[in-house]
PDB file of C-alpha atoms in Angstrom:
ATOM      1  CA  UNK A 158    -130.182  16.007  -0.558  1.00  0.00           C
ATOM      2  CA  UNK A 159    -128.727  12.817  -0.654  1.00  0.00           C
ATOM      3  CA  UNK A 160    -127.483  11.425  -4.120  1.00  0.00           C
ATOM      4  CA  UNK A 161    -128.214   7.412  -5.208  1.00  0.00           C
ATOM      5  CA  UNK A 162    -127.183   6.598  -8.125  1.00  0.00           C
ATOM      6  CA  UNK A 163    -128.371   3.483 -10.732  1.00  0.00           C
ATOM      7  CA  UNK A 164    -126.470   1.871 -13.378  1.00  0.00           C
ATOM      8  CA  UNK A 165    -127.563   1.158 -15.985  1.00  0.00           C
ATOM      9  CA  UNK A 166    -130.026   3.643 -17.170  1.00  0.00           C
ATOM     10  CA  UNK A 167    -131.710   1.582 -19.558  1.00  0.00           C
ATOM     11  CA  UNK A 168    -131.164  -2.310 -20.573  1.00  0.00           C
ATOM     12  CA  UNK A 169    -132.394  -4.393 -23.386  1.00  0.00           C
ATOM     13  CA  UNK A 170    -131.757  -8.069 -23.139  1.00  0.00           C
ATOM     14  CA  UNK A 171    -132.677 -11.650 -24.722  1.00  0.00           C
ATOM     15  CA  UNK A 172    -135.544 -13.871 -22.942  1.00  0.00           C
ATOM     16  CA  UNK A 173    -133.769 -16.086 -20.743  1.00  0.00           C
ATOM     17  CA  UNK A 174    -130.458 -13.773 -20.169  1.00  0.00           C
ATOM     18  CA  UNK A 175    -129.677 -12.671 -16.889  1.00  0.00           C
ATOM     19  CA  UNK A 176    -129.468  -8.718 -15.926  1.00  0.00           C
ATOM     20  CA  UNK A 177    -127.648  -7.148 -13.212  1.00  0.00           C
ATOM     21  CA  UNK A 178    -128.541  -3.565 -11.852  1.00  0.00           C
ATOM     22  CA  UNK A 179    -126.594  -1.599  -9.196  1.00  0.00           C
ATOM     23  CA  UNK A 180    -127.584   0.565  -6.714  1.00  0.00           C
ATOM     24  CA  UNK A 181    -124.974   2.869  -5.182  1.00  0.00           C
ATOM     25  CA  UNK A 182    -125.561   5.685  -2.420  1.00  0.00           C
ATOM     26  CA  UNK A 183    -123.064   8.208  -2.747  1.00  0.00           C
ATOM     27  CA  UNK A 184    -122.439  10.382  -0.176  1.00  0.00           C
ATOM     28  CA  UNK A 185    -123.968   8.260   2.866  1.00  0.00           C
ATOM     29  CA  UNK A 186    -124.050   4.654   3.732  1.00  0.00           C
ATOM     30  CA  UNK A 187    -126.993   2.658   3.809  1.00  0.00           C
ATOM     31  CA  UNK A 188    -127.636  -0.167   5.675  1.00  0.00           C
ATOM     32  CA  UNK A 189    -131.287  -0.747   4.493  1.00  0.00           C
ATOM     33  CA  UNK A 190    -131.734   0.048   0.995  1.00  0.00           C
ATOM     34  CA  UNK A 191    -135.577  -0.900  -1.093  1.00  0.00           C
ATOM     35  CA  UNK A 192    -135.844  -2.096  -4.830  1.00  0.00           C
ATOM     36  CA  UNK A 193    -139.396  -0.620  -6.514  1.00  0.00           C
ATOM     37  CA  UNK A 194    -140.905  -1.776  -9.803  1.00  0.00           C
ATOM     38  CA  UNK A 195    -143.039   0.536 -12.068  1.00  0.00           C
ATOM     39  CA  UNK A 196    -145.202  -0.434 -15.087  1.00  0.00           C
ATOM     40  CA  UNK A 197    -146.641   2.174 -17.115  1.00  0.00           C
ATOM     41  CA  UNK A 198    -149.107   4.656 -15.353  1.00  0.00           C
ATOM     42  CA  UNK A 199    -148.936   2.703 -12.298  1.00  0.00           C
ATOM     43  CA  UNK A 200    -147.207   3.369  -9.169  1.00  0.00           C
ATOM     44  CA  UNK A 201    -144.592   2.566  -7.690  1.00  0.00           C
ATOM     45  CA  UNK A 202    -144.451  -0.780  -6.072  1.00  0.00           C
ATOM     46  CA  UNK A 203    -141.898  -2.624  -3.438  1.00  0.00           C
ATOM     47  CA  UNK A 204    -140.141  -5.538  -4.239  1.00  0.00           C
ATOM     48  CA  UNK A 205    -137.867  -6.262  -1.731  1.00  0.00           C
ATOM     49  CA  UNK A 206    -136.010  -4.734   0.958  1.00  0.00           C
ATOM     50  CA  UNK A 207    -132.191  -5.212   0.675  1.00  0.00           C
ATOM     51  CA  UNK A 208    -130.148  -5.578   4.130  1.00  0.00           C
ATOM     52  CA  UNK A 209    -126.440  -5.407   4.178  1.00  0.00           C
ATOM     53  CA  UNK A 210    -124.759  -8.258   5.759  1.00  0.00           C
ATOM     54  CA  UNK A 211    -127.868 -10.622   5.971  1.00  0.00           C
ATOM     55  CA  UNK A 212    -130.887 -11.806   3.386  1.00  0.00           C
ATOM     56  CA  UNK A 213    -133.014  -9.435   1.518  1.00  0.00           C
ATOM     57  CA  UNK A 214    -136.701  -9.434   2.603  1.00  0.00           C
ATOM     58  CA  UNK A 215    -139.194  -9.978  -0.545  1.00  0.00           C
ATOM     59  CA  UNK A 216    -142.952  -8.751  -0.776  1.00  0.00           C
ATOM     60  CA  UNK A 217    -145.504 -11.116  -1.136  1.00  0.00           C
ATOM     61  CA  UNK A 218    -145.743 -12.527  -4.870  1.00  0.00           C
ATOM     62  CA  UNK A 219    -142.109 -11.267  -5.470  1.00  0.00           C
ATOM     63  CA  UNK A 220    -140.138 -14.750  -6.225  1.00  0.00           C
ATOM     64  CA  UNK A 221    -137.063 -14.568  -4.741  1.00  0.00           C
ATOM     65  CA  UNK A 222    -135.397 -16.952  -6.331  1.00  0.00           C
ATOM     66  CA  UNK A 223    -135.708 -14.692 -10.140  1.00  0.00           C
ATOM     67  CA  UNK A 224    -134.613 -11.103  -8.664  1.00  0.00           C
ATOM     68  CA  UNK A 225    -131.678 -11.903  -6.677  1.00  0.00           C
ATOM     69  CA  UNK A 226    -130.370  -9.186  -4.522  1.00  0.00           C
ATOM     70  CA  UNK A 227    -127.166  -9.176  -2.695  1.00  0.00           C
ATOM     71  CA  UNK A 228    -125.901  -5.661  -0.489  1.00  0.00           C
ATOM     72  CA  UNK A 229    -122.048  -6.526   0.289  1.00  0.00           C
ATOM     73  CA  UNK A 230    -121.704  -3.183   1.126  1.00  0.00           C
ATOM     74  CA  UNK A 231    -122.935  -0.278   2.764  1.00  0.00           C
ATOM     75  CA  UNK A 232    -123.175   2.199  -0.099  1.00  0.00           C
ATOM     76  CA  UNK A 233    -124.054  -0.958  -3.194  1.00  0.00           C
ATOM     77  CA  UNK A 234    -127.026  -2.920  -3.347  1.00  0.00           C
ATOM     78  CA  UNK A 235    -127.611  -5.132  -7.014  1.00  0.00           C
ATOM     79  CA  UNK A 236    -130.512  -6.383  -8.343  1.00  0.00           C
ATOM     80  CA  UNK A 237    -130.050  -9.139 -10.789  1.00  0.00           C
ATOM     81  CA  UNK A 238    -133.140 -10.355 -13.241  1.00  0.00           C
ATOM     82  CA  UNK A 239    -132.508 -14.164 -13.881  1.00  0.00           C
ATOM     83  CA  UNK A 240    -133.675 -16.165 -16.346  1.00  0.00           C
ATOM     84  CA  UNK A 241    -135.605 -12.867 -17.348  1.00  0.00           C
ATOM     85  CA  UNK A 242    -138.307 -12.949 -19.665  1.00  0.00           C
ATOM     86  CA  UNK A 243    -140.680 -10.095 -21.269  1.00  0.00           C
ATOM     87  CA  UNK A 244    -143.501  -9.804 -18.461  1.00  0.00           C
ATOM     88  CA  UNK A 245    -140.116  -8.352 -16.523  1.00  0.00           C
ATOM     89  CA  UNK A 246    -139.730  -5.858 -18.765  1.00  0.00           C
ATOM     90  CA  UNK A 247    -140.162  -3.185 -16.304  1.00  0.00           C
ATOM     91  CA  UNK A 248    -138.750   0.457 -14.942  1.00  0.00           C
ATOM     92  CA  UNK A 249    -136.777  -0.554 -11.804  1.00  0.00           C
ATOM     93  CA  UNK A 250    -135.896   1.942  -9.205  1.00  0.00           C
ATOM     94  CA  UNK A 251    -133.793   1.611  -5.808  1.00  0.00           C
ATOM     95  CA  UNK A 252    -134.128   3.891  -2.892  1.00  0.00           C
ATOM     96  CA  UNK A 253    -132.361   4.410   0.367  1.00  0.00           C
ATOM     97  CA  UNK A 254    -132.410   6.480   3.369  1.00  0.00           C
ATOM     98  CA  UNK A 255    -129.941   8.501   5.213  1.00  0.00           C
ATOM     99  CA  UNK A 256    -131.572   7.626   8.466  1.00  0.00           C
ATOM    100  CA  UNK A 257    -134.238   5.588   9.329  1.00  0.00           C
ATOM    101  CA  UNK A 258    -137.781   6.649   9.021  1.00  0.00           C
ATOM    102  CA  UNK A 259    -136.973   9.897   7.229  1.00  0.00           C
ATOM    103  CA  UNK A 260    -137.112  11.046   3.513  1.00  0.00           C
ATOM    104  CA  UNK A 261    -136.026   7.794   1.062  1.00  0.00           C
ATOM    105  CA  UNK A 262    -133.874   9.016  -2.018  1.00  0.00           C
ATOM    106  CA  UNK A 263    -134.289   7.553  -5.186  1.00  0.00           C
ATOM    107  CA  UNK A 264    -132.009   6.430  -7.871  1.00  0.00           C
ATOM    108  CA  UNK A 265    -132.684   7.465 -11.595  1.00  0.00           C
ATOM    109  CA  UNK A 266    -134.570   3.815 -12.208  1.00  0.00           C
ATOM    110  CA  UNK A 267    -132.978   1.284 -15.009  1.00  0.00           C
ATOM    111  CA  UNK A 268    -135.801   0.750 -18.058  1.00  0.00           C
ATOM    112  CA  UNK A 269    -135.531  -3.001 -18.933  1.00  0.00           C
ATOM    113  CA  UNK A 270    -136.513  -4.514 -21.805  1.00  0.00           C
ATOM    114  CA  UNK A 271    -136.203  -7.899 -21.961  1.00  0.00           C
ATOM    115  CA  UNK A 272    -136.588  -9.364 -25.821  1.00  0.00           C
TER     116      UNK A 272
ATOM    117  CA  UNK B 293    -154.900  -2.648   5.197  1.00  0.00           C
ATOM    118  CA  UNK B 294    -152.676   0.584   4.168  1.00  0.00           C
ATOM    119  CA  UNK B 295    -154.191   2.883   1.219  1.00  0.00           C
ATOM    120  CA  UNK B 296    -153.162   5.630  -0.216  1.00  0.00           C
ATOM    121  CA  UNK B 297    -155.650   7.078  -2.855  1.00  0.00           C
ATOM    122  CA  UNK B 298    -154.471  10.432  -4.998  1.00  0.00           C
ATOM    123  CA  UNK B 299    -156.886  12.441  -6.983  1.00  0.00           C
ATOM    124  CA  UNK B 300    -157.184  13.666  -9.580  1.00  0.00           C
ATOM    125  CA  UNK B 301    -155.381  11.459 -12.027  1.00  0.00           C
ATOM    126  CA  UNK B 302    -154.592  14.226 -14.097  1.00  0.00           C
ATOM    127  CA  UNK B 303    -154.915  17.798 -13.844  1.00  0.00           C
ATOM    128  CA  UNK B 304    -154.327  20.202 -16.947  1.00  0.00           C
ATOM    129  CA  UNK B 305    -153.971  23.975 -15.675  1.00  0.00           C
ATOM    130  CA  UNK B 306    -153.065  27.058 -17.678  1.00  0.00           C
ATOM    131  CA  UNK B 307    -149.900  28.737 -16.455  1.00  0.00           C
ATOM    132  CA  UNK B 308    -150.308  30.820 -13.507  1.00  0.00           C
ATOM    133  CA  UNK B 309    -154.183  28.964 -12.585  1.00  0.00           C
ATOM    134  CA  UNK B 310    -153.324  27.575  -9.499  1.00  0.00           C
ATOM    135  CA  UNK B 311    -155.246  24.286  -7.886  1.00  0.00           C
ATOM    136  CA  UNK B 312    -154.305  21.967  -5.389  1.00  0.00           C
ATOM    137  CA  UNK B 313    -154.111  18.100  -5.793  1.00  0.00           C
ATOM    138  CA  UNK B 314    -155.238  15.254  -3.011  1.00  0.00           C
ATOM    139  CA  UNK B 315    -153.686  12.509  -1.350  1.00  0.00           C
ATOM    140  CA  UNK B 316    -156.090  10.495   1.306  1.00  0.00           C
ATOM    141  CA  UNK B 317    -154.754   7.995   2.886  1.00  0.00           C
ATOM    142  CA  UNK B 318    -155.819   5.203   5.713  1.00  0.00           C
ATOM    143  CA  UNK B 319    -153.090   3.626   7.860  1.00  0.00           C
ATOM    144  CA  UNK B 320    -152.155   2.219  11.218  1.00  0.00           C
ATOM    145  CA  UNK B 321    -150.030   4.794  12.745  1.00  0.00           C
ATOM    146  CA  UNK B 322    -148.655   6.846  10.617  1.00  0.00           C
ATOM    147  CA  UNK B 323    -144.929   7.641  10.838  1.00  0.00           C
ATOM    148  CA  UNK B 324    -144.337   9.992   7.888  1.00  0.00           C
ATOM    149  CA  UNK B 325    -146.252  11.049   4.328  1.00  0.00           C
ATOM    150  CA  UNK B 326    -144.251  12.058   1.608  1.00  0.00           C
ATOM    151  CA  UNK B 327    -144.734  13.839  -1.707  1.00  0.00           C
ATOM    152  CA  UNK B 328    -142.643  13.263  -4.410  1.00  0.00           C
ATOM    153  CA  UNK B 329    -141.984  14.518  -7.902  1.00  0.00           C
ATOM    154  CA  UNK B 330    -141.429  12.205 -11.110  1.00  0.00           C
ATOM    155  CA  UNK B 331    -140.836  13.272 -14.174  1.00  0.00           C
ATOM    156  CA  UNK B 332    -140.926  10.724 -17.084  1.00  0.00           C
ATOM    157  CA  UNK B 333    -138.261   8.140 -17.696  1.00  0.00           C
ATOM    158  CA  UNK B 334    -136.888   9.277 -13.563  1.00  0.00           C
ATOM    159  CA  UNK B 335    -136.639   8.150 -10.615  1.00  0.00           C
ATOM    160  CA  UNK B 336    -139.108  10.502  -7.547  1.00  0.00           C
ATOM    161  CA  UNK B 337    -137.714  13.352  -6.524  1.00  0.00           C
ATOM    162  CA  UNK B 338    -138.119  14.787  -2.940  1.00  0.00           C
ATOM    163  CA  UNK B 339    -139.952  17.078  -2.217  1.00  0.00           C
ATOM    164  CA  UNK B 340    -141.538  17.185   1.209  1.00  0.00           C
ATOM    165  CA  UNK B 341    -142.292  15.336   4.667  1.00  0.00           C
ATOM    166  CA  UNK B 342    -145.450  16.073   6.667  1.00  0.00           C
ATOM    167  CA  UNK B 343    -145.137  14.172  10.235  1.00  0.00           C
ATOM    168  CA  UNK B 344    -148.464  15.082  12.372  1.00  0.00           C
ATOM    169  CA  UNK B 345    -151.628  16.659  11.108  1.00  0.00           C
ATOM    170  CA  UNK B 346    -152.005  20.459  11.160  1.00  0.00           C
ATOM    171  CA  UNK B 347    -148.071  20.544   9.740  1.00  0.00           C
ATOM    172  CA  UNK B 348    -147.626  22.607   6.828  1.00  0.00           C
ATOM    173  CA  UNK B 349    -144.400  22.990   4.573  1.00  0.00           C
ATOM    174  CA  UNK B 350    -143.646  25.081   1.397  1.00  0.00           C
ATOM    175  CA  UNK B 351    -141.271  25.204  -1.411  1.00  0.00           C
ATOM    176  CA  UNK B 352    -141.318  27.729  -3.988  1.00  0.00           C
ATOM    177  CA  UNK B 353    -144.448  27.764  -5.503  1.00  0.00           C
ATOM    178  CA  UNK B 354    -145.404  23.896  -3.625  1.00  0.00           C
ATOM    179  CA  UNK B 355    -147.075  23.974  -0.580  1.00  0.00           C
ATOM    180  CA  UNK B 356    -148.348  20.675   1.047  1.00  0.00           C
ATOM    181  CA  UNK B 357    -150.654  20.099   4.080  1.00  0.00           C
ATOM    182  CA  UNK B 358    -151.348  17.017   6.195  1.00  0.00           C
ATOM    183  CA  UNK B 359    -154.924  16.100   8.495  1.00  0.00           C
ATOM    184  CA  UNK B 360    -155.583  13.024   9.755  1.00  0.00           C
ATOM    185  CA  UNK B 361    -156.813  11.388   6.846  1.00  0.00           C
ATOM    186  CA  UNK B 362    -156.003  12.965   3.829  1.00  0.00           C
ATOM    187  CA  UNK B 363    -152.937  15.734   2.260  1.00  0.00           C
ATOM    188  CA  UNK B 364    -153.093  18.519  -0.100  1.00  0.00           C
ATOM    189  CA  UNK B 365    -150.238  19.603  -2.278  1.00  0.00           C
ATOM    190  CA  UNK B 366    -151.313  23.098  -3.608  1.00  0.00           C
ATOM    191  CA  UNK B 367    -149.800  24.404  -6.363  1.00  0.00           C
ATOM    192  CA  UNK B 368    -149.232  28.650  -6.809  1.00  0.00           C
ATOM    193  CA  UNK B 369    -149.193  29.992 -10.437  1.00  0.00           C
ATOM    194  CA  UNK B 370    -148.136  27.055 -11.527  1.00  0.00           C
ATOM    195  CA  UNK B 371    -145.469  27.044 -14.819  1.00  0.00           C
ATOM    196  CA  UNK B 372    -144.972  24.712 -17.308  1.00  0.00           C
ATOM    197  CA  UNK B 373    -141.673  23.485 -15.919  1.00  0.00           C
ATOM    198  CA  UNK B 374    -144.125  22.259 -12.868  1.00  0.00           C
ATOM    199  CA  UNK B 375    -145.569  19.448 -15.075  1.00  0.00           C
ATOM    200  CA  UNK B 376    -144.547  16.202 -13.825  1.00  0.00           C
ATOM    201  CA  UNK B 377    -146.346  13.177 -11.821  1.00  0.00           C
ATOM    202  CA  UNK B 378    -146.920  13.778  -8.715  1.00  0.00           C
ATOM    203  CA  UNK B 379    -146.611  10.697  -5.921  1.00  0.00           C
ATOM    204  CA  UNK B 380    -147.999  10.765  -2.160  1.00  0.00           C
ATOM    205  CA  UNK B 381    -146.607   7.718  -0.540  1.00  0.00           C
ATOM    206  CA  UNK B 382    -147.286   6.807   3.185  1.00  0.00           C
ATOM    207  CA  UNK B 383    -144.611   5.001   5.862  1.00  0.00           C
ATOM    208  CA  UNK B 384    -146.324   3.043   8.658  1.00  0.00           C
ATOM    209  CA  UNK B 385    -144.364   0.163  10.313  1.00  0.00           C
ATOM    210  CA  UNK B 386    -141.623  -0.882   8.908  1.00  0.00           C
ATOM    211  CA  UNK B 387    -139.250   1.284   6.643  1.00  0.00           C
ATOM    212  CA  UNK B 388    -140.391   1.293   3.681  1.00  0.00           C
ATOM    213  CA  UNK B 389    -143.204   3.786   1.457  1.00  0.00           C
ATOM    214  CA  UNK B 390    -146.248   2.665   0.370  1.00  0.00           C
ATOM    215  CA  UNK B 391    -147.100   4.929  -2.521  1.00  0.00           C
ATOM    216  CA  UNK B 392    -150.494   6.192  -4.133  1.00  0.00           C
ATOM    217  CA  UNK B 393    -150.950   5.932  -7.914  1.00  0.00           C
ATOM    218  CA  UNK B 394    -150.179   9.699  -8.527  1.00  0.00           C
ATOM    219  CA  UNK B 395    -151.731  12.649 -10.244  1.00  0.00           C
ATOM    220  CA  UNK B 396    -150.438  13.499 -13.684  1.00  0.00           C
ATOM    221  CA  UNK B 397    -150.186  17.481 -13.885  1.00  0.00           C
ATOM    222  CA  UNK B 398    -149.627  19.291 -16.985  1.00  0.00           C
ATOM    223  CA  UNK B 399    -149.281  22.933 -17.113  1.00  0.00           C
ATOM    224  CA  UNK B 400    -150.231  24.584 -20.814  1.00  0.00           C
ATOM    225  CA  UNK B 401    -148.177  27.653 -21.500  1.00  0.00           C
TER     226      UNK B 401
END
């Protein structure tokens, strides 16, 4: 299958520091590309939906102005944690399909910890 | 309003007792369920897309069905390697997946 890859892995940062995490796809381009957030034993839940060339489109309760996301590219979306403080401590994962409406591929997911 | 409701939560089996786990779901046209595998500290890993009810598909010892309302993912002699979460997520309009909580399946040696 298709290979997206996350960077970092795993982040620990000081309250009110700013984080950046990068999704890449690999082998394909993606023009829509979707950042998740996980909390322990709970599923997986959508942030935002990140669309090259134009503004990301953010779920309801998802503040758009603390998880910037910017996709300049066709294979690189980033999500970056502002101001970030430890209720956003948090597995993040990114996801993108090859073509639309068919199986989404996941990056490895970044563990933050914010401190 | 979308749901996607998995059961059981977790599901211990002995290696080689097979059992099948459940993902019911209630959407507004449905354009794809999916059933991915997550093992801890990962991101899901594909596994398989059901498209209409009455589809079946199978992977080694994974086989996953689709109705109208709900999915099975059975599971044939399962080993221990099999242990992992498993997540049913639903795609409707736009997109994106809508995912169910998961079941948590261990497999004792």
């Amino acid at each position: 299958g298709a290979v997206v890859s996350q960077h970092p892995s795993w982040v620990i940062c000081k309250s009110g520091t700013s984080v950046k995490i990068e999704c890449r796809s690999l082998d394909f381009q993606a023009t829509t590309m979707f950042w998740y957030r996980q909390f322990p034993k709970q599923s997986l839940m959508l942030m935002a939906t990140s669309n090259e060339g134009s503004k990301a489109t953010y779920e309801q309760g998802v503040e758009k102005d603390k998880f910037l996301i910017n996709h300049a590219s066709l294979t690189l979306s980033t999500l970056t944690v502002t101001s970030a403080h430890p209720e956003d401590s948090s597995f993040y994962i990114c996801s993108a399909s090859v073509e639309p409406n068919t199986e989404a591929f996941f990056g490895q997911g970044t563990r933050l910890t914010v401190v | 309003e979308d749901q996607v409701t998995q059961s059981p939560e977790a599901l211990r089996l002995q290696e080689g007792e097979s059992s099948s786990l459940n993902c019911s779901y209630t959407v507004s046209g449905l354009r794809g369920l999916f059933w991915y595998r997550q093992d801890p500290g990962k991101g899901p890993e594909f596994l398989f897309t059901l498209y209409s009810a009455g589809e079946e598909k199978e992977k080694e010892r994974l086989k996953a069905t689709l109705t109208k309302k709900e999915s099975f993912l059975h599971i044939t002699a399962p080993k221990p390697e099999d242990s992992a979460t498993y997540l049913c997520a639903i795609q409707a309009g736009a997109n994106n997946l809508f995912f169910g909580t998961g079941t948590r399946l261990t497999v004792i040696p």
